[in-house]
Amino acid sequence: MNDAHDDGLIRKAIGVLGALIMAVLGSAGLGFLLSPLVQKRDEGWVDVGPADAFKPGTPVQIQFVERTRDSWSVTEKRSSAWVLALDNGQITVFDPRCPHLGCPFRWNILDKRFQCPCHTAAFAADGAVISGPSPRALDRFESKIEDNRLLILPRPTQGHS
């Protein structure tokens, strides 16, 4: 009779221990599967430096690393943009590709305009088309300043003609 009582006690202990192990493993597995849904979504904003580092009037090309998260994997891509600070404290950030065919343009210091070497398109400092085959002004990246840091969202919005 004593053996039967011990046998029942051992079975109950094994059952309780098994249930505890299943609860721990189950919650960990469920947390792993649901974590992409629960995590705060990365908005895609990229910190490109102190906002006051950009002097008004002259566009500056910047380099940055764009990180994209897809569930648990993170992909990094080097990219660039043109930043133009204005006298009133506003900052405009341009996509570095010409709206015509996507060629990279550059700032011509002497002529004070952006020039695309592929098809001779030219753009004013504000991105407006001066000449060439471009169908619209330079595309822009959304930007904002937080705690004196310039943040950009490297998804182009179409420039206006």
Tab-separated table of N, CA and C in Angstrom:
chain	number	residue	atom	x	y	z
A	1	MET	N	0.820	-1.177	0.000
A	1	MET	CA	0.000	0.000	0.000
A	1	MET	C	0.867	1.245	0.000
A	2	ASN	N	1.970	1.191	0.680
A	2	ASN	CA	2.909	2.293	0.718
A	2	ASN	C	3.533	2.513	-0.648
A	3	ASP	N	3.813	1.398	-1.381
A	3	ASP	CA	4.383	1.517	-2.721
A	3	ASP	C	3.402	2.166	-3.680
A	4	ALA	N	2.136	1.858	-3.549
A	4	ALA	CA	1.107	2.437	-4.421
A	4	ALA	C	0.988	3.937	-4.163
A	5	HIS	N	1.091	4.331	-2.884
A	5	HIS	CA	1.011	5.757	-2.539
A	5	HIS	C	2.226	6.503	-3.102
A	6	ASP	N	3.409	5.924	-2.972
A	6	ASP	CA	4.628	6.538	-3.523
A	6	ASP	C	4.558	6.625	-5.043
A	7	ASP	N	4.028	5.560	-5.663
A	7	ASP	CA	3.903	5.529	-7.114
A	7	ASP	C	2.968	6.640	-7.599
A	8	GLY	N	1.875	6.872	-6.904
A	8	GLY	CA	0.925	7.941	-7.270
A	8	GLY	C	1.529	9.322	-7.075
A	9	LEU	N	2.308	9.477	-6.021
A	9	LEU	CA	2.968	10.753	-5.738
A	9	LEU	C	4.012	11.075	-6.815
A	10	ILE	N	4.758	10.064	-7.224
A	10	ILE	CA	5.766	10.255	-8.274
A	10	ILE	C	5.078	10.611	-9.588
A	11	ARG	N	3.975	9.954	-9.906
A	11	ARG	CA	3.245	10.259	-11.141
A	11	ARG	C	2.722	11.701	-11.128
A	12	LYS	N	2.214	12.130	-10.009
A	12	LYS	CA	1.716	13.508	-9.899
A	12	LYS	C	2.866	14.501	-10.062
A	13	ALA	N	4.017	14.218	-9.435
A	13	ALA	CA	5.182	15.107	-9.540
A	13	ALA	C	5.669	15.181	-10.980
A	14	ILE	N	5.704	14.048	-11.665
A	14	ILE	CA	6.118	14.030	-13.073
A	14	ILE	C	5.113	14.816	-13.919
A	15	GLY	N	3.844	14.654	-13.632
A	15	GLY	CA	2.801	15.382	-14.369
A	15	GLY	C	2.929	16.891	-14.180
A	16	VAL	N	3.132	17.308	-12.936
A	16	VAL	CA	3.290	18.739	-12.648
A	16	VAL	C	4.558	19.271	-13.306
A	17	LEU	N	5.650	18.535	-13.198
A	17	LEU	CA	6.911	18.948	-13.815
A	17	LEU	C	6.769	19.033	-15.345
A	18	GLY	N	6.115	18.055	-15.941
A	18	GLY	CA	5.877	18.063	-17.389
A	18	GLY	C	5.032	19.259	-17.811
A	19	ALA	N	4.000	19.575	-17.029
A	19	ALA	CA	3.144	20.723	-17.333
A	19	ALA	C	3.931	22.031	-17.245
A	20	LEU	N	4.808	22.141	-16.241
A	20	LEU	CA	5.643	23.332	-16.103
A	20	LEU	C	6.591	23.485	-17.296
A	21	ILE	N	7.212	22.389	-17.695
A	21	ILE	CA	8.125	22.430	-18.840
A	21	ILE	C	7.364	22.836	-20.105
A	22	MET	N	6.198	22.284	-20.330
A	22	MET	CA	5.387	22.629	-21.509
A	22	MET	C	4.971	24.098	-21.476
A	23	ALA	N	4.635	24.611	-20.311
A	23	ALA	CA	4.235	26.016	-20.193
A	23	ALA	C	5.406	26.941	-20.533
A	24	VAL	N	6.580	26.625	-20.021
A	24	VAL	CA	7.763	27.456	-20.297
A	24	VAL	C	8.121	27.400	-21.771
A	25	LEU	N	8.220	26.205	-22.328
A	25	LEU	CA	8.562	26.065	-23.748
A	25	LEU	C	7.476	26.657	-24.651
A	26	GLY	N	6.241	26.443	-24.296
A	26	GLY	CA	5.135	26.978	-25.094
A	26	GLY	C	5.115	28.493	-25.116
A	27	SER	N	5.338	29.124	-23.954
A	27	SER	CA	5.330	30.598	-23.920
A	27	SER	C	6.525	31.173	-24.671
A	28	ALA	N	7.681	30.499	-24.573
A	28	ALA	CA	8.858	30.970	-25.308
A	28	ALA	C	8.635	30.845	-26.816
A	29	GLY	N	8.086	29.717	-27.236
A	29	GLY	CA	7.805	29.515	-28.669
A	29	GLY	C	6.759	30.480	-29.180
A	30	LEU	N	5.720	30.697	-28.404
A	30	LEU	CA	4.674	31.642	-28.799
A	30	LEU	C	5.234	33.066	-28.869
A	31	GLY	N	6.083	33.414	-27.915
A	31	GLY	CA	6.723	34.738	-27.945
A	31	GLY	C	7.586	34.913	-29.174
A	32	PHE	N	8.310	33.872	-29.547
A	32	PHE	CA	9.160	33.922	-30.739
A	32	PHE	C	8.313	34.107	-31.996
A	33	LEU	N	7.220	33.384	-32.090
A	33	LEU	CA	6.371	33.476	-33.278
A	33	LEU	C	5.635	34.807	-33.380
A	34	LEU	N	5.248	35.373	-32.256
A	34	LEU	CA	4.475	36.615	-32.262
A	34	LEU	C	5.323	37.872	-32.176
A	35	SER	N	6.621	37.741	-31.908
A	35	SER	CA	7.451	38.933	-31.697
A	35	SER	C	7.431	39.920	-32.864
A	36	PRO	N	7.413	39.503	-34.130
A	36	PRO	CA	7.342	40.503	-35.201
A	36	PRO	C	6.051	41.309	-35.171
A	37	LEU	N	4.978	40.717	-34.647
A	37	LEU	CA	3.706	41.430	-34.584
A	37	LEU	C	3.651	42.393	-33.403
A	38	VAL	N	4.345	42.036	-32.328
A	38	VAL	CA	4.295	42.822	-31.101
A	38	VAL	C	5.353	43.920	-31.089
A	39	GLN	N	6.492	43.695	-31.749
A	39	GLN	CA	7.578	44.673	-31.744
A	39	GLN	C	7.109	46.007	-32.295
A	40	LYS	N	7.691	47.068	-31.775
A	40	LYS	CA	7.433	48.393	-32.326
A	40	LYS	C	8.054	48.418	-33.720
A	41	ARG	N	7.262	48.789	-34.697
A	41	ARG	CA	7.731	48.834	-36.071
A	41	ARG	C	8.714	49.972	-36.262
A	42	ASP	N	9.838	49.683	-36.913
A	42	ASP	CA	10.811	50.707	-37.260
A	42	ASP	C	10.204	51.558	-38.367
A	43	GLU	N	10.144	52.841	-38.132
A	43	GLU	CA	9.515	53.729	-39.098
A	43	GLU	C	10.370	53.940	-40.334
A	44	GLY	N	11.633	53.591	-40.283
A	44	GLY	CA	12.498	53.796	-41.435
A	44	GLY	C	13.267	55.103	-41.418
A	45	TRP	N	13.118	55.916	-40.382
A	45	TRP	CA	13.838	57.178	-40.290
A	45	TRP	C	15.321	56.901	-40.047
A	46	VAL	N	16.173	57.665	-40.722
A	46	VAL	CA	17.619	57.506	-40.603
A	46	VAL	C	18.216	58.803	-40.058
A	47	ASP	N	19.006	58.684	-39.003
A	47	ASP	CA	19.701	59.847	-38.420
A	47	ASP	C	20.950	60.091	-39.257
A	48	VAL	N	21.034	61.283	-39.872
A	48	VAL	CA	22.176	61.596	-40.746
A	48	VAL	C	23.110	62.649	-40.157
A	49	GLY	N	22.896	63.015	-38.903
A	49	GLY	CA	23.831	63.929	-38.252
A	49	GLY	C	23.179	65.152	-37.652
A	50	PRO	N	23.998	66.017	-37.050
A	50	PRO	CA	23.472	67.237	-36.430
A	50	PRO	C	22.893	68.180	-37.492
A	51	ALA	N	21.712	68.693	-37.227
A	51	ALA	CA	21.048	69.581	-38.187
A	51	ALA	C	21.828	70.870	-38.391
A	52	ASP	N	22.515	71.348	-37.357
A	52	ASP	CA	23.239	72.616	-37.494
A	52	ASP	C	24.587	72.457	-38.200
A	53	ALA	N	24.918	71.237	-38.613
A	53	ALA	CA	26.169	71.021	-39.345
A	53	ALA	C	26.049	71.434	-40.813
A	54	PHE	N	24.816	71.632	-41.284
A	54	PHE	CA	24.589	71.994	-42.678
A	54	PHE	C	24.474	73.511	-42.794
A	55	LYS	N	25.413	74.106	-43.518
A	55	LYS	CA	25.438	75.564	-43.684
A	55	LYS	C	24.446	75.984	-44.750
A	56	PRO	N	23.700	77.050	-44.513
A	56	PRO	CA	22.689	77.501	-45.468
A	56	PRO	C	23.265	77.876	-46.843
A	57	GLY	N	22.503	77.485	-47.877
A	57	GLY	CA	22.794	77.943	-49.228
A	57	GLY	C	23.571	77.010	-50.126
A	58	THR	N	24.337	76.078	-49.592
A	58	THR	CA	25.136	75.189	-50.431
A	58	THR	C	24.743	73.737	-50.175
A	59	PRO	N	24.243	73.041	-51.193
A	59	PRO	CA	23.880	71.632	-51.022
A	59	PRO	C	25.109	70.771	-50.696
A	60	VAL	N	24.903	69.783	-49.854
A	60	VAL	CA	25.960	68.861	-49.444
A	60	VAL	C	25.456	67.443	-49.671
A	61	GLN	N	26.286	66.624	-50.305
A	61	GLN	CA	25.914	65.225	-50.470
A	61	GLN	C	26.334	64.461	-49.225
A	62	ILE	N	25.409	63.686	-48.689
A	62	ILE	CA	25.679	62.879	-47.493
A	62	ILE	C	25.577	61.396	-47.840
A	63	GLN	N	26.287	60.595	-47.091
A	63	GLN	CA	26.227	59.134	-47.214
A	63	GLN	C	25.610	58.602	-45.918
A	64	PHE	N	24.808	57.555	-46.034
A	64	PHE	CA	24.220	56.948	-44.848
A	64	PHE	C	23.943	55.477	-45.113
A	65	VAL	N	23.647	54.760	-44.050
A	65	VAL	CA	23.290	53.351	-44.151
A	65	VAL	C	21.814	53.222	-43.820
A	66	GLU	N	21.085	52.652	-44.740
A	66	GLU	CA	19.652	52.433	-44.546
A	66	GLU	C	19.455	50.992	-44.088
A	67	ARG	N	18.777	50.816	-42.966
A	67	ARG	CA	18.519	49.480	-42.431
A	67	ARG	C	17.046	49.132	-42.631
A	68	THR	N	16.824	47.951	-43.191
A	68	THR	CA	15.468	47.471	-43.418
A	68	THR	C	15.290	46.181	-42.642
A	69	ARG	N	14.222	46.107	-41.875
A	69	ARG	CA	13.951	44.915	-41.074
A	69	ARG	C	12.796	44.149	-41.709
A	70	ASP	N	13.012	42.841	-41.895
A	70	ASP	CA	11.972	41.953	-42.395
A	70	ASP	C	11.885	40.802	-41.408
A	71	SER	N	10.901	40.838	-40.562
A	71	SER	CA	10.755	39.880	-39.470
A	71	SER	C	11.997	39.906	-38.593
A	72	TRP	N	12.869	38.900	-38.696
A	72	TRP	CA	14.031	38.841	-37.833
A	72	TRP	C	15.319	39.215	-38.543
A	73	SER	N	15.283	39.381	-39.847
A	73	SER	CA	16.517	39.717	-40.565
A	73	SER	C	16.599	41.223	-40.829
A	74	VAL	N	17.815	41.749	-40.763
A	74	VAL	CA	18.065	43.163	-41.001
A	74	VAL	C	19.007	43.278	-42.194
A	75	THR	N	18.610	44.099	-43.187
A	75	THR	CA	19.425	44.317	-44.368
A	75	THR	C	19.941	45.748	-44.333
A	76	GLU	N	21.221	45.915	-44.634
A	76	GLU	CA	21.819	47.245	-44.665
A	76	GLU	C	22.186	47.602	-46.094
A	77	LYS	N	21.912	48.853	-46.470
A	77	LYS	CA	22.214	49.327	-47.814
A	77	LYS	C	22.805	50.729	-47.706
A	78	ARG	N	23.965	50.932	-48.343
A	78	ARG	CA	24.574	52.263	-48.373
A	78	ARG	C	23.802	53.106	-49.375
A	79	SER	N	23.564	54.344	-49.000
A	79	SER	CA	22.829	55.242	-49.872
A	79	SER	C	23.339	56.663	-49.670
A	80	SER	N	22.756	57.591	-50.420
A	80	SER	CA	23.154	58.986	-50.288
A	80	SER	C	21.953	59.889	-50.506
A	81	ALA	N	22.145	61.157	-50.247
A	81	ALA	CA	21.117	62.178	-50.453
A	81	ALA	C	21.823	63.529	-50.545
A	82	TRP	N	21.120	64.517	-51.059
A	82	TRP	CA	21.626	65.890	-51.095
A	82	TRP	C	20.829	66.694	-50.081
A	83	VAL	N	21.532	67.394	-49.207
A	83	VAL	CA	20.892	68.196	-48.162
A	83	VAL	C	21.143	69.671	-48.444
A	84	LEU	N	20.063	70.451	-48.440
A	84	LEU	CA	20.162	71.897	-48.630
A	84	LEU	C	19.526	72.587	-47.432
A	85	ALA	N	20.344	73.268	-46.653
A	85	ALA	CA	19.841	74.065	-45.527
A	85	ALA	C	19.524	75.462	-46.052
A	86	LEU	N	18.428	76.018	-45.587
A	86	LEU	CA	18.011	77.359	-46.000
A	86	LEU	C	18.268	78.358	-44.878
A	87	ASP	N	18.279	79.625	-45.218
A	87	ASP	CA	18.531	80.679	-44.227
A	87	ASP	C	17.488	80.704	-43.112
A	88	ASN	N	16.266	80.264	-43.411
A	88	ASN	CA	15.193	80.311	-42.415
A	88	ASN	C	15.193	79.096	-41.475
A	89	GLY	N	16.218	78.228	-41.582
A	89	GLY	CA	16.309	77.057	-40.710
A	89	GLY	C	15.686	75.805	-41.304
A	90	GLN	N	14.960	75.947	-42.400
A	90	GLN	CA	14.375	74.791	-43.067
A	90	GLN	C	15.464	73.974	-43.755
A	91	ILE	N	15.224	72.680	-43.893
A	91	ILE	CA	16.161	71.798	-44.591
A	91	ILE	C	15.382	70.997	-45.628
A	92	THR	N	15.932	70.950	-46.843
A	92	THR	CA	15.354	70.148	-47.918
A	92	THR	C	16.335	69.029	-48.234
A	93	VAL	N	15.814	67.821	-48.393
A	93	VAL	CA	16.661	66.665	-48.689
A	93	VAL	C	16.188	66.071	-50.012
A	94	PHE	N	17.124	65.965	-50.964
A	94	PHE	CA	16.802	65.461	-52.292
A	94	PHE	C	17.271	64.022	-52.476
A	95	ASP	N	16.444	63.236	-53.169
A	95	ASP	CA	16.839	61.912	-53.643
A	95	ASP	C	17.989	62.145	-54.622
A	96	PRO	N	19.071	61.367	-54.569
A	96	PRO	CA	20.241	61.636	-55.403
A	96	PRO	C	20.118	61.199	-56.864
A	97	ARG	N	18.937	60.753	-57.287
A	97	ARG	CA	18.756	60.281	-58.660
A	97	ARG	C	17.895	61.237	-59.465
A	98	CYS	N	18.312	61.478	-60.692
A	98	CYS	CA	17.567	62.342	-61.599
A	98	CYS	C	16.202	61.719	-61.898
A	99	PRO	N	15.137	62.521	-61.883
A	99	PRO	CA	13.808	61.986	-62.156
A	99	PRO	C	13.623	61.505	-63.606
A	100	HIS	N	14.549	61.859	-64.496
A	100	HIS	CA	14.423	61.445	-65.892
A	100	HIS	C	14.644	59.943	-66.043
A	101	LEU	N	15.865	59.475	-65.766
A	101	LEU	CA	16.170	58.051	-65.895
A	101	LEU	C	16.904	57.471	-64.691
A	102	GLY	N	17.000	58.236	-63.616
A	102	GLY	CA	17.609	57.718	-62.394
A	102	GLY	C	19.117	57.850	-62.300
A	103	CYS	N	19.727	58.623	-63.187
A	103	CYS	CA	21.178	58.825	-63.116
A	103	CYS	C	21.520	59.670	-61.884
A	104	PRO	N	22.685	59.462	-61.286
A	104	PRO	CA	23.087	60.309	-60.156
A	104	PRO	C	23.512	61.691	-60.657
A	105	PHE	N	22.986	62.721	-60.047
A	105	PHE	CA	23.371	64.085	-60.428
A	105	PHE	C	24.374	64.629	-59.427
A	106	ARG	N	24.925	65.802	-59.690
A	106	ARG	CA	25.902	66.424	-58.789
A	106	ARG	C	25.633	67.931	-58.739
A	107	TRP	N	26.205	68.581	-57.759
A	107	TRP	CA	26.090	70.025	-57.588
A	107	TRP	C	27.252	70.689	-58.325
A	108	ASN	N	26.940	71.618	-59.228
A	108	ASN	CA	27.955	72.380	-59.945
A	108	ASN	C	28.174	73.668	-59.165
A	109	ILE	N	29.322	73.769	-58.509
A	109	ILE	CA	29.616	74.917	-57.648
A	109	ILE	C	29.665	76.216	-58.454
A	110	LEU	N	30.258	76.166	-59.639
A	110	LEU	CA	30.408	77.380	-60.453
A	110	LEU	C	29.067	77.899	-60.965
A	111	ASP	N	28.218	77.010	-61.480
A	111	ASP	CA	26.915	77.429	-62.027
A	111	ASP	C	25.815	77.474	-60.966
A	112	LYS	N	26.131	76.977	-59.765
A	112	LYS	CA	25.179	76.926	-58.654
A	112	LYS	C	23.864	76.250	-59.062
A	113	ARG	N	24.020	75.028	-59.538
A	113	ARG	CA	22.855	74.221	-59.907
A	113	ARG	C	23.235	72.751	-59.919
A	114	PHE	N	22.217	71.926	-59.831
A	114	PHE	CA	22.418	70.490	-59.944
A	114	PHE	C	22.457	70.138	-61.423
A	115	GLN	N	23.366	69.208	-61.786
A	115	GLN	CA	23.462	68.787	-63.174
A	115	GLN	C	23.514	67.268	-63.250
A	116	CYS	N	22.759	66.741	-64.200
A	116	CYS	CA	22.775	65.312	-64.468
A	116	CYS	C	23.659	65.086	-65.687
A	117	PRO	N	24.714	64.314	-65.557
A	117	PRO	CA	25.633	64.117	-66.670
A	117	PRO	C	25.077	63.219	-67.786
A	118	CYS	N	24.024	62.475	-67.529
A	118	CYS	CA	23.521	61.525	-68.525
A	118	CYS	C	22.823	62.200	-69.707
A	119	HIS	N	21.945	63.141	-69.425
A	119	HIS	CA	21.148	63.741	-70.490
A	119	HIS	C	21.064	65.255	-70.356
A	120	THR	N	22.043	65.854	-69.738
A	120	THR	CA	22.205	67.306	-69.588
A	120	THR	C	21.048	68.002	-68.877
A	121	ALA	N	20.335	67.311	-68.038
A	121	ALA	CA	19.292	67.973	-67.250
A	121	ALA	C	19.958	68.864	-66.214
A	122	ALA	N	19.340	70.008	-65.939
A	122	ALA	CA	19.848	70.938	-64.923
A	122	ALA	C	18.695	71.340	-64.014
A	123	PHE	N	19.026	71.514	-62.733
A	123	PHE	CA	18.023	71.836	-61.721
A	123	PHE	C	18.543	72.957	-60.840
A	124	ALA	N	17.649	73.837	-60.420
A	124	ALA	CA	17.996	74.922	-59.507
A	124	ALA	C	18.258	74.341	-58.112
A	125	ALA	N	18.796	75.139	-57.220
A	125	ALA	CA	19.095	74.694	-55.858
A	125	ALA	C	17.849	74.196	-55.131
A	126	ASP	N	16.667	74.720	-55.495
A	126	ASP	CA	15.433	74.258	-54.863
A	126	ASP	C	14.866	73.013	-55.544
A	127	GLY	N	15.577	72.482	-56.551
A	127	GLY	CA	15.165	71.264	-57.235
A	127	GLY	C	14.339	71.483	-58.491
A	128	ALA	N	13.971	72.728	-58.795
A	128	ALA	CA	13.150	73.010	-59.978
A	128	ALA	C	13.938	72.739	-61.257
A	129	VAL	N	13.242	72.281	-62.284
A	129	VAL	CA	13.875	71.998	-63.575
A	129	VAL	C	14.288	73.310	-64.232
A	130	ILE	N	15.556	73.392	-64.648
A	130	ILE	CA	16.049	74.542	-65.411
A	130	ILE	C	16.053	74.188	-66.894
A	131	SER	N	16.577	73.008	-67.212
A	131	SER	CA	16.619	72.573	-68.613
A	131	SER	C	16.765	71.057	-68.669
A	132	GLY	N	16.565	70.525	-69.870
A	132	GLY	CA	16.755	69.097	-70.087
A	132	GLY	C	15.460	68.322	-70.123
A	133	PRO	N	15.579	67.002	-70.245
A	133	PRO	CA	14.406	66.159	-70.469
A	133	PRO	C	13.647	65.720	-69.208
A	134	SER	N	14.037	66.178	-68.041
A	134	SER	CA	13.382	65.707	-66.817
A	134	SER	C	11.901	66.092	-66.812
A	135	PRO	N	11.036	65.145	-66.489
A	135	PRO	CA	9.599	65.419	-66.479
A	135	PRO	C	9.117	66.228	-65.265
A	136	ARG	N	9.980	66.382	-64.272
A	136	ARG	CA	9.568	67.090	-63.049
A	136	ARG	C	10.801	67.527	-62.267
A	137	ALA	N	10.555	68.251	-61.207
A	137	ALA	CA	11.626	68.697	-60.307
A	137	ALA	C	12.244	67.492	-59.606
A	138	LEU	N	13.361	67.737	-58.907
A	138	LEU	CA	14.026	66.671	-58.167
A	138	LEU	C	13.100	66.092	-57.107
A	139	ASP	N	13.161	64.781	-56.956
A	139	ASP	CA	12.383	64.114	-55.919
A	139	ASP	C	13.031	64.388	-54.572
A	140	ARG	N	12.221	64.356	-53.533
A	140	ARG	CA	12.696	64.683	-52.185
A	140	ARG	C	12.484	63.528	-51.231
A	141	PHE	N	13.273	63.554	-50.159
A	141	PHE	CA	13.062	62.652	-49.033
A	141	PHE	C	12.410	63.490	-47.935
A	142	GLU	N	11.464	62.902	-47.251
A	142	GLU	CA	10.867	63.576	-46.100
A	142	GLU	C	11.948	63.719	-45.034
A	143	SER	N	11.932	64.827	-44.321
A	143	SER	CA	12.927	65.050	-43.271
A	143	SER	C	12.283	65.721	-42.071
A	144	LYS	N	12.949	65.582	-40.927
A	144	LYS	CA	12.506	66.248	-39.708
A	144	LYS	C	13.709	66.432	-38.805
A	145	ILE	N	13.598	67.371	-37.889
A	145	ILE	CA	14.665	67.633	-36.928
A	145	ILE	C	14.133	67.308	-35.540
A	146	GLU	N	14.865	66.446	-34.838
A	146	GLU	CA	14.528	66.087	-33.461
A	146	GLU	C	15.796	66.178	-32.624
A	147	ASP	N	15.739	66.977	-31.576
A	147	ASP	CA	16.897	67.172	-30.688
A	147	ASP	C	18.147	67.552	-31.486
A	148	ASN	N	17.975	68.471	-32.427
A	148	ASN	CA	19.035	68.975	-33.307
A	148	ASN	C	19.659	67.885	-34.185
A	149	ARG	N	18.975	66.783	-34.392
A	149	ARG	CA	19.437	65.716	-35.287
A	149	ARG	C	18.551	65.730	-36.535
A	150	LEU	N	19.191	65.660	-37.711
A	150	LEU	CA	18.451	65.591	-38.966
A	150	LEU	C	18.110	64.134	-39.237
A	151	LEU	N	16.817	63.852	-39.331
A	151	LEU	CA	16.326	62.515	-39.646
A	151	LEU	C	15.687	62.555	-41.023
A	152	ILE	N	15.986	61.553	-41.841
A	152	ILE	CA	15.380	61.502	-43.168
A	152	ILE	C	14.669	60.168	-43.347
A	153	LEU	N	13.651	60.185	-44.195
A	153	LEU	CA	12.921	58.985	-44.570
A	153	LEU	C	13.257	58.735	-46.036
A	154	PRO	N	14.211	57.824	-46.305
A	154	PRO	CA	14.717	57.665	-47.668
A	154	PRO	C	13.766	56.927	-48.613
A	155	ARG	N	12.584	57.486	-48.753
A	155	ARG	CA	11.606	57.020	-49.742
A	155	ARG	C	11.187	58.262	-50.515
A	156	PRO	N	11.567	58.334	-51.785
A	156	PRO	CA	11.340	59.590	-52.515
A	156	PRO	C	9.862	59.929	-52.701
A	157	THR	N	9.609	61.235	-52.598
A	157	THR	CA	8.308	61.784	-52.981
A	157	THR	C	8.568	62.627	-54.217
A	158	GLN	N	7.659	62.611	-55.152
A	158	GLN	CA	7.900	63.304	-56.421
A	158	GLN	C	8.011	64.808	-56.244
A	159	GLY	N	8.995	65.349	-56.982
A	159	GLY	CA	9.186	66.804	-57.015
A	159	GLY	C	8.063	67.441	-57.812
A	160	HIS	N	7.887	68.713	-57.620
A	160	HIS	CA	6.816	69.431	-58.304
A	160	HIS	C	7.415	70.256	-59.423
A	161	SER	N	6.712	70.276	-60.552
A	161	SER	CA	7.183	71.033	-61.715
A	161	SER	C	7.080	72.509	-61.483
